[in-house]
Amino acid sequence: LVGARSSQGFGYGIPLKLKEQGWADRTYLVNPRGGQMHGMPVYRSVDLVPDPVDLAVVIVPAPAVPEVLVQIGRRGIGHVIVQSAGFAETGPEGKALQAEVNKAAKQWGLRVIGPNCVGVVNTGNRLATAEVMPEAMTPGRVAVIAQSGVFGHNLIDRFNMQHVFVSKVVTLGNRMDVSESEMLEYFRGDPTTGLIVMYLEGAADGRLLVDTLKRVTREKPVLVLKSGRTSVGRAATASHTGSMSGHDALYESLFAQTGTIRAASLQELVDLAQVFATQPLPRGNRVGILTGSGSMGALAADAAVDAGLRVPPLSAMTEAKVRNGAPVWMNAKNPLDVGPSGMFPTAFKALMEDPGIDMVLAIVSTPYAVLRTVDPRQLMAQWYFGDLEAIRKLAGHKPLLLSVVSHQRLAEIIEGQVQDRIPVFTCPEVPAQALAALWRYGRYKEGRDSGRRICV
Amino acid sequence: LVGARSSQGFGYGIPLKLKEQGWADRTYLVNPRGGQMHGMPVYRSVDLVPDPVDLAVVIVPAPAVPEVLVQIGRRGIGHVIVQSAGFAETGPEGKALQAEVNKAAKQWGLRVIGPNCVGVVNTGNRLATAEVMPEAMTPGRVAVIAQSGVFGHNLIDRFNMQHVFVSKVVTLGNRMDVSESEMLEYFRGDPTTGLIVMYLEGAADGRLLVDTLKRVTREKPVLVLKSGRTSVGRAATASHTGSMSGHDALYESLFAQTGTIRAASLQELVDLAQVFATQPLPRGNRVGILTGSGSMGALAADAAVDAGLRVPPLSAMTEAKVRNGAPVWMNAKNPLDVGPSGMFPTAFKALMEDPGIDMVLAIVSTPYAVLRTVDPRQLMAQWYFGDLEAIRKLAGHKPLLLSVVSHQRLAEIIEGQVQDRIPVFTCPEVPAQALAALWRYGRYKEGRDSGRRICV
């Protein structure tokens, strides 16, 4: 860690985090002042660090970076993360400085991530060159490629809240050397990664990105959030990561043609990540909607149909199952509004078993006024879903999403019980749209559909 | 309360709730069995209830409702809420039964809300004919018109979580007599109501709704969520409240022409309610975006511009204020990305004071990894916003929205400190879109724009 600092400020906590994650014996701090820091020895220069060294993390001020890269090259370290900011994103002077850094890197054959980033996280070997919270080090199957360091941080904070866990994270910053395409290709081959989530301000190389995405999306879903849709947004990204981005229509077409799933907002990106990380691709587009509220059923049906799904009539078998024991006022249709009949678990199982239904959205709408009369320790997902695990096993090939549209406290209770296996939403529309995205991506992957936007 | 029941089931808790809200001495329970219930006397028939009675709430099974209405009419009670379900929403037989109820109502000159609803809530006099939670009885300025009872419940649960408080709620059910247009007109003249939120499955009378909305939206904003956008959704609403709804394009045009703000989803409805309930209408469409993360600034700018706002360059005065004391790497532009410079409060005040800025969106993006090193009791909105109240007073005419895109816990801390005065979002796009809706509605109200969708 070149530029280790003893005072609060950017990068101060990195050695502490590395220690916390068990890297103390393999972390070497470099600062011309020498001495000790966080109980670790500080080397006065890169030359003095003992072998072997696989990676140099640079956090010195921007003007000092070119010289530090020469030292790193001379020392025989091949891989570098430059976290320092103050390069191409700041204007002509910064661009010139970045060119110098690049020259040094090329001269010594270095591979460089950054500058203007916070580096990488690998939950498998617990390496993090950024100060992420320990909870975020839980290994998962989602890889993250973010141009912006803060974005990467914010995304991981949100992932954590929604039970999405990562395999690896890379923040690319100004992409002087390593680009999003190279990372996509890497994650394609990475066995710990099943899904790739990317935040992009502009393609480093548009043609290369098209070719890469085409290859990657045949194997793993790629979700992308692209900013710079408008000229004001593009100007903002130029000041942020020095990205040059073309008109948005080009990106729209690029993502549609390569089967890349473009989210319209940060929240949609997180929601889709949770769904794609946990649910199988459906075999068809027939959704069964179960609800205790006719209004929520109608809203979910609207969203599903708008997004290209079908909400078919119930099969005779399913209708018979839900009619049996139901009060007369209950309509046995799809969306299936069971009201306060107590038929929710029966209807849920029937829909999951129905071969004419490819995916299920179950919406809980019990008012909080009713719930508050119940001991929360006794309030169980089981009330609504019966033996959820057993039913899931029966229909493991069907995507299943839950929604709890009443009070947040019920959503939290149910979420706590289904954990990271089944996403729990709090509105009727978003899960319907997410199911449609699963289906559209599946179609693309089978080669049955292309050139269409996957998210509606 | 006609049909008061001593066993668990629909309506069981209503007398308990009325007692809880101080209505015990003015609540009369009717059930042929007589005796006592919840420590209150039970009258064997409507005739035996002592004077005066202003309102009858009917929860007897559907087949008994026509006869009960005759008794109510004979007894001289003029206003009725029929909560019982099993009428037009269930098919031809139910329709015939509803016609019978209607005949009795007309014969005795009764005004009826319902059937198939949960009645009304009035936070001013603490009357609730539904089992809502006590927290939801906090008086506010938002009136709710919902066709569906469960929808009304769920909406109030969500309002509560987002610090939105209601004046009155009415659930209309099958709208045998009282319609949404009549309620809109009532809320137009209701001094406790400043904003009307409506959930609609189909207009009871389209022409009347157009005329009414035109009148109401000149005085108070009306937010609407309309289901039945698709044929499947329309079929679902027919089974739910017996609503007959035309093609969605008609509603789109109806809402656009009457300055009605149509939300695209349940969450958007709640978000907009929070914004319209707390923020003034802006004088123009120039938004200042403040952020600690360039990516969030770019995403917010994209959403703002897409929705019709301008993100103008900073004025010389504001630029000077934020340059003074800022590190060299900081860009003083709009969106204004102050990074970790510590300039957030200064920049916030400068934007609020700038006469060239009509509204402000401030996005906090501090990673949780940084926050967790701080004692949460010391973590203050003040860190970011300085003396928020004083600055608000300086620029009371400017809408202000906050967004905390990092960990939920920071959002909760800041939300707890700004309470119900300033909405706190957790993403960059939604508040930008909500600011645009405020501006578009303001334009409509001034007569400068009409026939355009207010939400983008």
mmCIF file of N, CA, C and O in Angstrom, chain B residues 258-315:
data_model
loop_
_atom_site.group_PDB
_atom_site.id
_atom_site.type_symbol
_atom_site.label_atom_id
_atom_site.label_comp_id
_atom_site.label_asym_id
_atom_site.label_seq_id
_atom_site.Cartn_x
_atom_site.Cartn_y
_atom_site.Cartn_z
ATOM 1 N N THR B 258 -57.154 17.296 -17.321
ATOM 2 C CA THR B 258 -57.708 17.882 -16.103
ATOM 3 C C THR B 258 -56.630 18.213 -15.077
ATOM 4 O O THR B 258 -56.941 18.561 -13.945
ATOM 5 N N GLY B 259 -55.359 18.114 -15.480
ATOM 6 C CA GLY B 259 -54.288 18.448 -14.541
ATOM 7 C C GLY B 259 -54.193 17.484 -13.376
ATOM 8 O O GLY B 259 -53.673 17.814 -12.308
ATOM 9 N N THR B 260 -54.696 16.269 -13.583
ATOM 10 C CA THR B 260 -54.626 15.247 -12.542
ATOM 11 C C THR B 260 -53.287 14.528 -12.668
ATOM 12 O O THR B 260 -52.856 14.205 -13.769
ATOM 13 N N ILE B 261 -52.665 14.297 -11.527
ATOM 14 C CA ILE B 261 -51.320 13.727 -11.522
ATOM 15 C C ILE B 261 -51.444 12.212 -11.421
ATOM 16 O O ILE B 261 -51.808 11.684 -10.376
ATOM 17 N N ARG B 262 -51.166 11.523 -12.523
ATOM 18 C CA ARG B 262 -51.315 10.068 -12.529
ATOM 19 C C ARG B 262 -50.000 9.398 -12.181
ATOM 20 O O ARG B 262 -49.000 9.571 -12.870
ATOM 21 N N ALA B 263 -50.017 8.603 -11.124
ATOM 22 C CA ALA B 263 -48.833 7.836 -10.739
ATOM 23 C C ALA B 263 -48.817 6.536 -11.524
ATOM 24 O O ALA B 263 -49.871 5.982 -11.839
ATOM 25 N N ALA B 264 -47.618 6.058 -11.840
ATOM 26 C CA ALA B 264 -47.496 4.837 -12.627
ATOM 27 C C ALA B 264 -47.501 3.599 -11.748
ATOM 28 O O ALA B 264 -47.646 2.483 -12.240
ATOM 29 N N SER B 265 -47.343 3.777 -10.452
ATOM 30 C CA SER B 265 -47.274 2.612 -9.561
ATOM 31 C C SER B 265 -47.669 3.024 -8.153
ATOM 32 O O SER B 265 -47.708 4.204 -7.819
ATOM 33 N N LEU B 266 -47.940 2.025 -7.331
ATOM 34 C CA LEU B 266 -48.287 2.271 -5.931
ATOM 35 C C LEU B 266 -47.189 3.063 -5.224
ATOM 36 O O LEU B 266 -47.461 4.033 -4.508
ATOM 37 N N GLN B 267 -45.933 2.663 -5.431
ATOM 38 C CA GLN B 267 -44.848 3.361 -4.749
ATOM 39 C C GLN B 267 -44.771 4.811 -5.204
ATOM 40 O O GLN B 267 -44.535 5.711 -4.403
ATOM 41 N N GLU B 268 -44.973 5.051 -6.499
ATOM 42 C CA GLU B 268 -44.924 6.422 -7.003
ATOM 43 C C GLU B 268 -46.045 7.252 -6.383
ATOM 44 O O GLU B 268 -45.856 8.426 -6.050
ATOM 45 N N LEU B 269 -47.203 6.643 -6.203
ATOM 46 C CA LEU B 269 -48.323 7.351 -5.585
ATOM 47 C C LEU B 269 -47.948 7.833 -4.178
ATOM 48 O O LEU B 269 -48.182 8.992 -3.815
ATOM 49 N N VAL B 270 -47.347 6.938 -3.415
ATOM 50 C CA VAL B 270 -46.970 7.289 -2.043
ATOM 51 C C VAL B 270 -45.862 8.345 -2.044
ATOM 52 O O VAL B 270 -45.905 9.322 -1.291
ATOM 53 N N ASP B 271 -44.874 8.161 -2.918
ATOM 54 C CA ASP B 271 -43.769 9.119 -2.991
ATOM 55 C C ASP B 271 -44.277 10.509 -3.364
ATOM 56 O O ASP B 271 -43.881 11.517 -2.770
ATOM 57 N N LEU B 272 -45.152 10.564 -4.371
ATOM 58 C CA LEU B 272 -45.674 11.864 -4.798
ATOM 59 C C LEU B 272 -46.536 12.493 -3.705
ATOM 60 O O LEU B 272 -46.510 13.709 -3.506
ATOM 61 N N ALA B 273 -47.301 11.666 -3.009
ATOM 62 C CA ALA B 273 -48.127 12.203 -1.921
ATOM 63 C C ALA B 273 -47.236 12.885 -0.890
ATOM 64 O O ALA B 273 -47.533 13.988 -0.421
ATOM 65 N N GLN B 274 -46.132 12.238 -0.565
ATOM 66 C CA GLN B 274 -45.222 12.812 0.423
ATOM 67 C C GLN B 274 -44.647 14.146 -0.062
ATOM 68 O O GLN B 274 -44.550 15.107 0.704
ATOM 69 N N VAL B 275 -44.296 14.208 -1.338
ATOM 70 C CA VAL B 275 -43.701 15.427 -1.892
ATOM 71 C C VAL B 275 -44.743 16.544 -1.997
ATOM 72 O O VAL B 275 -44.508 17.675 -1.561
ATOM 73 N N PHE B 276 -45.909 16.243 -2.550
ATOM 74 C CA PHE B 276 -46.940 17.270 -2.703
ATOM 75 C C PHE B 276 -47.478 17.728 -1.345
ATOM 76 O O PHE B 276 -47.922 18.865 -1.211
ATOM 77 N N ALA B 277 -47.451 16.858 -0.351
ATOM 78 C CA ALA B 277 -47.978 17.235 0.962
ATOM 79 C C ALA B 277 -47.034 18.157 1.709
ATOM 80 O O ALA B 277 -47.449 18.874 2.612
ATOM 81 N N THR B 278 -45.756 18.139 1.343
ATOM 82 C CA THR B 278 -44.788 18.901 2.142
ATOM 83 C C THR B 278 -44.099 20.036 1.401
ATOM 84 O O THR B 278 -43.541 20.922 2.046
ATOM 85 N N GLN B 279 -44.103 20.020 0.074
ATOM 86 C CA GLN B 279 -43.300 20.997 -0.660
ATOM 87 C C GLN B 279 -44.159 22.017 -1.404
ATOM 88 O O GLN B 279 -45.237 21.675 -1.894
ATOM 89 N N PRO B 280 -43.654 23.269 -1.512
ATOM 90 C CA PRO B 280 -44.367 24.272 -2.304
ATOM 91 C C PRO B 280 -44.186 23.986 -3.798
ATOM 92 O O PRO B 280 -43.313 23.209 -4.180
ATOM 93 N N LEU B 281 -45.006 24.598 -4.624
ATOM 94 C CA LEU B 281 -44.809 24.486 -6.076
ATOM 95 C C LEU B 281 -43.668 25.417 -6.473
ATOM 96 O O LEU B 281 -43.598 26.550 -6.013
ATOM 97 N N PRO B 282 -42.750 24.960 -7.329
ATOM 98 C CA PRO B 282 -41.603 25.802 -7.691
ATOM 99 C C PRO B 282 -42.004 26.927 -8.642
ATOM 100 O O PRO B 282 -43.018 26.830 -9.333
ATOM 101 N N ARG B 283 -41.191 27.976 -8.661
ATOM 102 C CA ARG B 283 -41.472 29.111 -9.550
ATOM 103 C C ARG B 283 -40.990 28.868 -10.971
ATOM 104 O O ARG B 283 -41.390 29.559 -11.897
ATOM 105 N N GLY B 284 -40.076 27.941 -11.130
ATOM 106 C CA GLY B 284 -39.558 27.633 -12.470
ATOM 107 C C GLY B 284 -39.051 26.201 -12.472
ATOM 108 O O GLY B 284 -39.291 25.462 -11.520
ATOM 109 N N ASN B 285 -38.333 25.824 -13.527
ATOM 110 C CA ASN B 285 -37.926 24.411 -13.639
ATOM 111 C C ASN B 285 -36.415 24.212 -13.516
ATOM 112 O O ASN B 285 -35.873 23.238 -14.020
ATOM 113 N N ARG B 286 -35.750 25.161 -12.831
ATOM 114 C CA ARG B 286 -34.296 25.050 -12.709
ATOM 115 C C ARG B 286 -33.925 24.351 -11.397
ATOM 116 O O ARG B 286 -34.150 24.882 -10.311
ATOM 117 N N VAL B 287 -33.346 23.166 -11.516
ATOM 118 C CA VAL B 287 -33.020 22.385 -10.324
ATOM 119 C C VAL B 287 -31.517 22.434 -10.051
ATOM 120 O O VAL B 287 -30.704 22.363 -10.967
ATOM 121 N N GLY B 288 -31.180 22.598 -8.778
ATOM 122 C CA GLY B 288 -29.791 22.482 -8.341
ATOM 123 C C GLY B 288 -29.608 21.122 -7.700
ATOM 124 O O GLY B 288 -30.373 20.738 -6.823
ATOM 125 N N ILE B 289 -28.618 20.365 -8.181
ATOM 126 C CA ILE B 289 -28.385 19.010 -7.660
ATOM 127 C C ILE B 289 -27.058 18.987 -6.913
ATOM 128 O O ILE B 289 -26.011 19.302 -7.483
ATOM 129 N N LEU B 290 -27.114 18.640 -5.645
ATOM 130 C CA LEU B 290 -25.919 18.584 -4.803
ATOM 131 C C LEU B 290 -25.678 17.129 -4.426
ATOM 132 O O LEU B 290 -26.612 16.417 -4.057
ATOM 133 N N THR B 291 -24.416 16.705 -4.502
ATOM 134 C CA THR B 291 -24.117 15.299 -4.235
ATOM 135 C C THR B 291 -22.676 15.125 -3.773
ATOM 136 O O THR B 291 -21.836 15.996 -4.008
ATOM 137 N N GLY B 292 -22.418 14.013 -3.124
ATOM 138 C CA GLY B 292 -21.047 13.660 -2.786
ATOM 139 C C GLY B 292 -20.519 12.597 -3.739
ATOM 140 O O GLY B 292 -19.409 12.119 -3.595
ATOM 141 N N SER B 293 -21.321 12.248 -4.724
ATOM 142 C CA SER B 293 -20.952 11.180 -5.655
ATOM 143 C C SER B 293 -21.294 11.594 -7.075
ATOM 144 O O SER B 293 -22.453 11.866 -7.395
ATOM 145 N N GLY B 294 -20.289 11.641 -7.923
ATOM 146 C CA GLY B 294 -20.506 12.051 -9.310
ATOM 147 C C GLY B 294 -21.517 11.173 -10.019
ATOM 148 O O GLY B 294 -22.320 11.647 -10.826
ATOM 149 N N SER B 295 -21.507 9.882 -9.716
ATOM 150 C CA SER B 295 -22.437 8.971 -10.397
ATOM 151 C C SER B 295 -23.877 9.301 -10.022
ATOM 152 O O SER B 295 -24.759 9.321 -10.884
ATOM 153 N N MET B 296 -24.118 9.585 -8.740
ATOM 154 C CA MET B 296 -25.479 9.899 -8.312
ATOM 155 C C MET B 296 -25.931 11.231 -8.923
ATOM 156 O O MET B 296 -27.090 11.389 -9.294
ATOM 157 N N GLY B 297 -24.998 12.172 -9.025
ATOM 158 C CA GLY B 297 -25.317 13.440 -9.674
ATOM 159 C C GLY B 297 -25.714 13.235 -11.122
ATOM 160 O O GLY B 297 -26.697 13.807 -11.612
ATOM 161 N N ALA B 298 -24.984 12.385 -11.830
ATOM 162 C CA ALA B 298 -25.283 12.126 -13.240
ATOM 163 C C ALA B 298 -26.639 11.431 -13.388
ATOM 164 O O ALA B 298 -27.439 11.789 -14.252
ATOM 165 N N LEU B 299 -26.910 10.457 -12.533
ATOM 166 C CA LEU B 299 -28.190 9.738 -12.606
ATOM 167 C C LEU B 299 -29.364 10.670 -12.302
ATOM 168 O O LEU B 299 -30.403 10.630 -12.970
ATOM 169 N N ALA B 300 -29.196 11.539 -11.303
ATOM 170 C CA ALA B 300 -30.259 12.488 -10.962
ATOM 171 C C ALA B 300 -30.464 13.491 -12.089
ATOM 172 O O ALA B 300 -31.595 13.842 -12.434
ATOM 173 N N ALA B 301 -29.366 13.962 -12.680
ATOM 174 C CA ALA B 301 -29.459 14.933 -13.775
ATOM 175 C C ALA B 301 -30.191 14.312 -14.967
ATOM 176 O O ALA B 301 -31.066 14.942 -15.568
ATOM 177 N N ASP B 302 -29.842 13.077 -15.296
ATOM 178 C CA ASP B 302 -30.541 12.385 -16.388
ATOM 179 C C ASP B 302 -32.050 12.338 -16.126
ATOM 180 O O ASP B 302 -32.857 12.667 -17.000
ATOM 181 N N ALA B 303 -32.414 11.942 -14.921
ATOM 182 C CA ALA B 303 -33.844 11.808 -14.597
ATOM 183 C C ALA B 303 -34.525 13.173 -14.633
ATOM 184 O O ALA B 303 -35.657 13.307 -15.121
ATOM 185 N N ALA B 304 -33.854 14.207 -14.138
ATOM 186 C CA ALA B 304 -34.433 15.551 -14.110
ATOM 187 C C ALA B 304 -34.675 16.067 -15.527
ATOM 188 O O ALA B 304 -35.755 16.566 -15.855
ATOM 189 N N VAL B 305 -33.668 15.938 -16.369
ATOM 190 C CA VAL B 305 -33.767 16.454 -17.742
ATOM 191 C C VAL B 305 -34.822 15.656 -18.527
ATOM 192 O O VAL B 305 -35.663 16.229 -19.222
ATOM 193 N N ASP B 306 -34.807 14.346 -18.365
ATOM 194 C CA ASP B 306 -35.818 13.509 -19.019
ATOM 195 C C ASP B 306 -37.234 13.940 -18.633
ATOM 196 O O ASP B 306 -38.164 13.823 -19.419
ATOM 197 N N ALA B 307 -37.379 14.408 -17.394
ATOM 198 C CA ALA B 307 -38.712 14.776 -16.904
ATOM 199 C C ALA B 307 -39.052 16.237 -17.197
ATOM 200 O O ALA B 307 -40.112 16.715 -16.805
ATOM 201 N N GLY B 308 -38.166 16.953 -17.876
ATOM 202 C CA GLY B 308 -38.490 18.309 -18.313
ATOM 203 C C GLY B 308 -37.881 19.423 -17.485
ATOM 204 O O GLY B 308 -38.158 20.601 -17.724
ATOM 205 N N LEU B 309 -37.041 19.091 -16.524
ATOM 206 C CA LEU B 309 -36.391 20.144 -15.731
ATOM 207 C C LEU B 309 -35.108 20.609 -16.430
ATOM 208 O O LEU B 309 -34.581 19.932 -17.299
ATOM 209 N N ARG B 310 -34.645 21.780 -16.012
ATOM 210 C CA ARG B 310 -33.341 22.247 -16.460
ATOM 211 C C ARG B 310 -32.345 22.118 -15.308
ATOM 212 O O ARG B 310 -32.705 22.309 -14.155
ATOM 213 N N VAL B 311 -31.108 21.777 -15.646
ATOM 214 C CA VAL B 311 -30.030 21.706 -14.651
ATOM 215 C C VAL B 311 -29.025 22.769 -15.089
ATOM 216 O O VAL B 311 -28.037 22.469 -15.758
ATOM 217 N N PRO B 312 -29.295 24.055 -14.752
ATOM 218 C CA PRO B 312 -28.510 25.149 -15.324
ATOM 219 C C PRO B 312 -27.112 25.219 -14.714
ATOM 220 O O PRO B 312 -26.894 24.703 -13.618
ATOM 221 N N PRO B 313 -26.166 25.873 -15.424
ATOM 222 C CA PRO B 313 -24.845 26.096 -14.828
ATOM 223 C C PRO B 313 -25.005 26.920 -13.545
ATOM 224 O O PRO B 313 -25.974 27.661 -13.401
ATOM 225 N N LEU B 314 -24.056 26.789 -12.638
ATOM 226 C CA LEU B 314 -24.105 27.580 -11.406
ATOM 227 C C LEU B 314 -23.905 29.054 -11.728
ATOM 228 O O LEU B 314 -23.151 29.414 -12.639
ATOM 229 N N SER B 315 -24.547 29.933 -10.972
ATOM 230 C CA SER B 315 -24.308 31.371 -11.116
ATOM 231 C C SER B 315 -22.898 31.684 -10.619
ATOM 232 O O SER B 315 -22.309 30.907 -9.857
#
